[in-house]
């Protein structure tokens, strides 16, 4: 396997299926060691990571800061509106300056192109903490949670219902395809996944035996599924389209009726934050199907795997 040391994680398409699988296994190992009492695994001792936020965050903000800390490193958390970026300093200058101080740059950005530009000009690994196109750290934690629950993802029917063209759906498609799962998406025509993602997922599928199908009817995707996943209808930055999106996605709500079409032992997943009464009902997210808190917890351990793999061992 080509070493992951020094590489960027801008979207999961940057990696090969066996590399994604390895990161998931390392995440599971990180969690096991944490629970056996090894709270600090100091592979990043003396290292630092800049965490830049252009958008709000609860889970990613806290779990990334703690992930760096639990690996013995130092996280520098930055709000972009408090940086010179906000006064017009170019992204490429920011990338080169930060590279002289820190061992990696992680960023949550409004436009995916900002991450690509950071990566082009930084001398250290750049990690995507969410863009309008992808949310790879979320998907690594998600498939890790599926492995914990079902023992593996190969052949696992995973339904995703709602906005299939958003960051979370894009990353989930690639992560499930990398592990050989059966991805069944349901969305209105205008909210289908990007062709770039579908094309890369098909490349993964030709290696792993995964399947990717896109339906219009939520019932078709969910029938017999072991995992039913959804995300908000209006992502950060899409506020101007809120009304139209709520109207077009209304029949894609994950409710008790839909969950009853899934497998008997099906689980409900959501990256959070959730809008109860929109994409999911209170009864589903608070009901016996829901494993959303395990998902949130696994962000921490999956991210330790990514940080250790990309940074530890760098000269
Ligand atoms: N799921 C997720 O990324 O949550 P935050 O926006 O709170 O970081
Ligand atoms: N799709 C959502 C995910 C939030 C974690 C958004 O971008 O707002």
Coordinates of C-alpha atoms and ligand atoms in Angstrom, one line a residue:
X1 CA 0.0 0.0 0.0
X2 CA 1.3 3.5 -0.9
X3 CA 1.9 5.3 2.4
X4 CA -0.7 7.8 3.5
X5 CA 1.9 9.9 5.2
X6 CA 2.0 13.4 3.8
X7 CA -1.1 13.1 1.6
X8 CA -4.2 15.3 1.6
X9 CA -7.7 14.2 2.3
X10 CA -9.9 16.6 0.2
X11 CA -12.5 13.9 -0.8
X12 CA -12.5 10.2 -0.4
X13 CA -11.9 9.9 -4.2
X14 CA -8.2 10.8 -3.3
X15 CA -7.8 7.4 -1.8
X16 CA -8.2 3.8 -3.0
X17 CA -10.7 1.4 -1.4
X18 CA -8.0 -0.6 0.5
X19 CA -6.7 2.7 2.0
X20 CA -10.2 3.7 3.2
X21 CA -10.7 0.3 4.7
X22 CA -7.4 0.5 6.5
X23 CA -8.3 4.0 7.9
X24 CA -11.6 2.5 9.2
X25 CA -9.8 -0.4 10.9
X26 CA -7.3 2.0 12.4
X27 CA -10.3 4.1 13.8
X28 CA -11.7 0.9 15.4
X29 CA -8.4 0.2 16.9
X30 CA -8.1 3.8 18.2
X31 CA -11.5 3.4 19.9
X32 CA -10.6 0.0 21.4
X33 CA -7.4 1.4 22.9
X34 CA -9.2 4.5 24.2
X35 CA -11.7 2.3 26.0
X36 CA -9.0 0.0 27.4
X37 CA -7.7 3.1 29.3
X38 CA -5.1 4.4 26.8
X39 CA -6.5 7.9 26.4
X40 CA -3.4 9.4 24.9
X41 CA -1.5 7.7 22.1
X42 CA 1.2 10.2 21.5
X43 CA 2.1 9.6 17.9
X44 CA 1.8 13.4 17.2
X45 CA 4.0 14.5 20.1
X46 CA 5.6 17.9 19.2
X47 CA 3.2 18.3 16.2
X48 CA 0.5 20.9 15.7
X49 CA -2.5 21.1 13.5
X50 CA -4.4 24.2 12.4
X51 CA -8.2 23.8 12.4
X52 CA -9.8 26.6 10.3
X53 CA -13.6 27.1 10.4
X54 CA -15.4 29.2 7.8
X55 CA -18.8 27.8 9.0
X56 CA -20.3 26.8 12.3
X57 CA -19.5 23.3 13.8
X58 CA -20.2 21.4 17.0
X59 CA -19.1 17.8 16.4
X60 CA -16.2 18.4 14.1
X61 CA -14.8 21.4 16.1
X62 CA -14.8 19.4 19.4
X63 CA -13.8 16.0 18.0
X64 CA -10.9 17.3 15.9
X65 CA -9.5 19.4 18.7
X66 CA -9.7 16.4 21.0
X67 CA -8.3 14.0 18.4
X68 CA -5.2 16.1 18.0
X69 CA -4.9 16.4 21.8
X70 CA -5.4 12.6 22.3
X71 CA -2.5 12.0 19.8
X72 CA -0.3 14.2 21.9
X73 CA -0.3 17.1 19.5
X74 CA -1.4 20.7 19.7
X75 CA -4.5 22.0 17.9
X76 CA -4.7 25.7 16.8
X77 CA -8.4 26.4 16.3
X78 CA -9.1 29.4 14.0
X79 CA -12.3 31.1 13.0
X80 CA -11.7 32.4 9.5
X81 CA -13.5 35.6 10.3
X82 CA -10.8 36.4 12.8
X83 CA -8.0 35.7 10.4
X84 CA -6.5 38.0 7.8
X85 CA -8.4 35.9 5.3
X86 CA -11.4 37.9 6.2
X87 CA -9.6 41.1 5.2
X88 CA -8.6 39.7 1.8
X89 CA -5.3 37.9 2.5
X90 CA -5.2 35.3 -0.3
X91 CA -5.8 31.6 0.5
X92 CA -2.5 30.7 -1.1
X93 CA -0.6 33.1 1.2
X94 CA -2.4 31.7 4.2
X95 CA -1.5 28.1 3.1
X96 CA 2.2 28.9 2.8
X97 CA 2.4 30.8 6.1
X98 CA 0.6 28.2 8.1
X99 CA 2.8 25.5 6.5
X100 CA 5.8 27.2 8.2
X101 CA 4.2 26.7 11.6
X102 CA 2.0 23.6 11.7
X103 CA 2.2 20.0 10.6
X104 CA -1.2 19.8 8.9
X105 CA -4.1 22.2 8.0
X106 CA -7.7 21.1 8.4
X107 CA -10.4 23.4 7.1
X108 CA -14.2 23.6 7.0
X109 CA -14.9 25.8 4.0
X110 CA -17.9 27.3 2.1
X111 CA -16.5 26.5 -1.4
X112 CA -14.7 23.2 -2.1
X113 CA -12.3 25.1 -4.4
X114 CA -10.9 26.8 -1.3
X115 CA -9.6 23.5 0.0
X116 CA -8.2 22.6 -3.4
X117 CA -6.3 25.9 -3.4
X118 CA -5.1 25.4 0.2
X119 CA -3.8 21.9 -0.8
X120 CA -2.1 23.3 -4.0
X121 CA -0.1 25.8 -2.0
X122 CA 0.5 24.1 1.4
X123 CA 3.6 22.0 2.1
X124 CA 1.7 20.0 4.8
X125 CA -1.3 17.7 4.5
X126 CA -4.7 19.4 4.0
X127 CA -7.8 17.8 5.5
X128 CA -11.4 18.5 4.6
X129 CA -13.6 19.2 7.7
X130 CA -16.6 19.8 5.3
X131 CA -17.1 21.7 2.1
X132 CA -20.2 22.1 -0.1
X133 CA -19.0 19.1 -2.1
X134 CA -17.8 16.6 0.5
X135 CA -17.5 15.6 4.2
X136 CA -15.0 12.7 4.2
X137 CA -14.3 12.6 8.0
X138 CA -18.1 12.1 8.6
X139 CA -18.3 9.2 6.2
X140 CA -15.3 7.4 7.7
X141 CA -17.0 7.6 11.1
X142 CA -20.2 6.4 9.5
X143 CA -18.8 3.3 7.9
X144 CA -16.9 2.6 11.1
X145 CA -20.2 2.7 13.0
X146 CA -21.7 0.2 10.4
X147 CA -18.8 -2.2 10.9
X148 CA -19.3 -2.0 14.7
X149 CA -23.0 -2.7 14.3
X150 CA -23.1 -5.3 11.5
X151 CA -19.5 -6.7 11.5
X152 CA -18.8 -5.4 8.1
X153 CA -20.1 -3.4 5.1
X154 CA -19.6 -5.9 2.3
X155 CA -23.0 -6.6 0.8
X156 CA -24.8 -4.4 3.4
X157 CA -27.8 -2.6 2.0
X158 CA -27.5 1.1 2.9
X159 CA -30.3 3.5 2.0
X160 CA -29.8 7.2 1.8
X161 CA -33.0 9.3 1.5
X162 CA -33.3 13.0 0.7
X163 CA -30.7 15.4 -0.7
X164 CA -28.3 12.9 -2.5
X165 CA -26.2 15.7 -4.0
X166 CA -24.9 17.1 -0.7
X167 CA -21.5 16.8 1.0
X168 CA -22.6 14.0 3.4
X169 CA -24.3 11.9 0.7
X170 CA -21.3 12.2 -1.6
X171 CA -18.9 11.0 1.0
X172 CA -21.1 8.2 2.2
X173 CA -21.5 6.9 -1.4
X174 CA -17.7 6.6 -1.7
X175 CA -17.1 5.2 1.8
X176 CA -19.8 2.5 1.4
X177 CA -18.6 1.7 -2.2
X178 CA -15.0 1.4 -0.9
X179 CA -16.1 -1.2 1.6
X180 CA -18.2 -3.2 -0.9
X181 CA -21.7 -2.2 0.4
X182 CA -24.9 -1.8 -1.6
X183 CA -25.8 1.9 -1.7
X184 CA -29.4 2.6 -2.5
X185 CA -30.2 6.3 -2.9
X186 CA -33.6 8.0 -3.2
X187 CA -34.0 11.6 -4.2
X188 CA -35.8 14.0 -6.6
X189 CA -34.1 14.3 -10.0
X190 CA -32.6 17.7 -9.2
X191 CA -30.9 16.5 -6.1
X192 CA -29.0 13.5 -7.5
X193 CA -25.4 12.9 -6.6
X194 CA -22.7 14.6 -8.7
X195 CA -21.5 12.5 -11.7
X196 CA -17.9 12.9 -10.5
X197 CA -18.8 11.1 -7.3
X198 CA -20.8 8.4 -9.1
X199 CA -18.0 7.8 -11.5
X200 CA -15.4 7.4 -8.8
X201 CA -17.8 5.2 -6.8
X202 CA -18.2 2.9 -9.8
X203 CA -14.4 2.6 -10.0
X204 CA -14.4 1.6 -6.3
X205 CA -17.3 -0.8 -7.0
X206 CA -15.4 -2.6 -9.8
X207 CA -12.8 -3.5 -7.2
X208 CA -14.9 -4.2 -4.1
X209 CA -18.2 -5.6 -5.6
X210 CA -20.2 -2.6 -4.3
X211 CA -23.4 -1.6 -6.0
X212 CA -24.8 1.9 -6.3
X213 CA -28.4 2.5 -7.4
X214 CA -30.3 5.8 -7.5
X215 CA -34.1 5.7 -7.2
X216 CA -36.8 8.4 -7.1
X217 CA -39.1 6.6 -4.6
X218 CA -37.9 6.5 -1.0
X219 CA -39.8 3.2 -0.5
X220 CA -37.7 1.5 -3.2
X221 CA -34.4 2.5 -1.6
X222 CA -35.4 1.6 1.9
X223 CA -37.1 -1.8 1.2
X224 CA -35.0 -4.3 3.2
X225 CA -32.2 -1.9 4.0
X226 CA -30.1 -2.5 7.1
X227 CA -29.2 1.2 7.4
X228 CA -31.4 4.1 6.6
X229 CA -29.5 7.4 6.5
X230 CA -30.6 10.9 5.9
X231 CA -29.3 14.5 6.3
X232 CA -30.8 18.0 6.3
X233 CA -32.7 19.2 3.3
X234 CA -31.1 22.7 3.5
X235 CA -27.3 22.6 4.1
X236 CA -25.2 25.4 5.4
X237 CA -25.0 28.0 2.6
X238 CA -28.2 26.9 0.9
X239 CA -30.5 29.2 3.0
X240 CA -31.7 31.1 -0.1
X241 CA -33.2 27.9 -1.6
X242 CA -34.7 26.7 1.7
X243 CA -38.4 27.0 0.8
X244 CA -38.0 25.2 -2.6
X245 CA -35.9 22.5 -1.1
X246 CA -38.4 21.8 1.7
X247 CA -41.2 21.6 -0.8
X248 CA -39.4 19.3 -3.2
X249 CA -38.0 17.0 -0.5
X250 CA -41.1 16.8 1.7
X251 CA -42.0 13.3 0.6
X252 CA -38.5 12.0 1.5
X253 CA -38.9 12.3 5.3
X254 CA -37.6 9.4 7.3
X255 CA -40.6 8.5 9.5
X256 CA -41.9 5.4 11.3
X257 CA -43.8 4.3 8.2
X258 CA -40.7 4.3 6.1
X259 CA -38.5 2.7 8.7
X260 CA -41.0 -0.2 8.9
X261 CA -40.2 -1.0 5.3
X262 CA -36.5 -1.5 6.2
X263 CA -35.0 -4.8 7.5
X264 CA -36.2 -5.9 11.0
X265 CA -32.8 -5.1 12.5
X266 CA -32.3 -1.8 10.5
X267 CA -30.7 1.2 12.1
X268 CA -31.2 4.9 11.5
X269 CA -28.2 7.1 10.9
X270 CA -27.8 10.9 10.6
X271 CA -24.6 13.0 10.6
X272 CA -26.4 15.6 12.8
X273 CA -27.4 18.3 13.4
X274 CA -31.0 17.1 12.6
X275 CA -34.1 19.1 11.9
X276 CA -36.9 17.1 13.6
X277 CA -40.1 17.2 11.7
X278 CA -38.3 17.8 8.4
X279 CA -35.9 15.1 7.1
X280 CA -36.6 12.9 10.2
X281 CA -39.4 12.6 12.7
X282 CA -38.8 12.8 16.5
X283 CA -40.1 9.2 16.8
X284 CA -37.3 7.8 14.5
X285 CA -34.4 9.8 15.8
X286 CA -35.3 9.1 19.4
X287 CA -36.6 5.6 18.7
X288 CA -35.0 2.1 18.9
X289 CA -33.5 2.3 15.4
X290 CA -31.4 5.4 16.1
X291 CA -27.6 5.0 16.4
X292 CA -26.8 8.7 15.8
X293 CA -24.9 9.2 19.1
X294 CA -22.6 6.3 18.3
X295 CA -22.0 7.9 15.0
X296 CA -21.1 11.2 16.6
X297 CA -18.8 9.5 19.1
X298 CA -17.0 7.7 16.3
X299 CA -16.0 11.0 14.7
X300 CA -13.3 11.3 17.4
X301 CA -11.7 7.9 16.8
X302 CA -12.0 7.9 13.0
X303 CA -10.3 11.3 12.9
X304 CA -7.4 10.1 15.1
X305 CA -6.9 7.4 12.5
X306 CA -6.7 10.0 9.7
X307 CA -4.4 12.3 11.7
X308 CA -2.1 9.5 12.7
X309 CA -1.9 8.1 9.1
X310 CA -1.3 11.4 7.4
X311 CA 1.0 13.2 9.8
X312 CA 2.8 10.7 12.1
X313 CA 6.1 9.7 10.7
X314 CA 6.4 12.9 8.5
X315 CA 10.0 14.3 8.6
Ligands
LIG1 N1 -21.8 16.2 11.6 C1 -21.0 17.4 11.7 O1 -20.1 17.6 10.9 O2 -21.4 18.2 12.7 P1 -20.9 19.7 13.0 O3 -21.4 20.6 11.9 O4 -21.5 20.0 14.3 O5 -19.4 19.7 13.0
LIG2 N1 -25.2 18.7 4.8 C1 -25.0 19.4 6.1 C2 -24.0 18.7 7.0 C3 -23.7 19.3 8.3 C4 -22.8 18.5 9.1 C5 -24.5 20.8 5.8 O1 -23.6 21.0 5.0 O2 -25.0 21.8 6.4

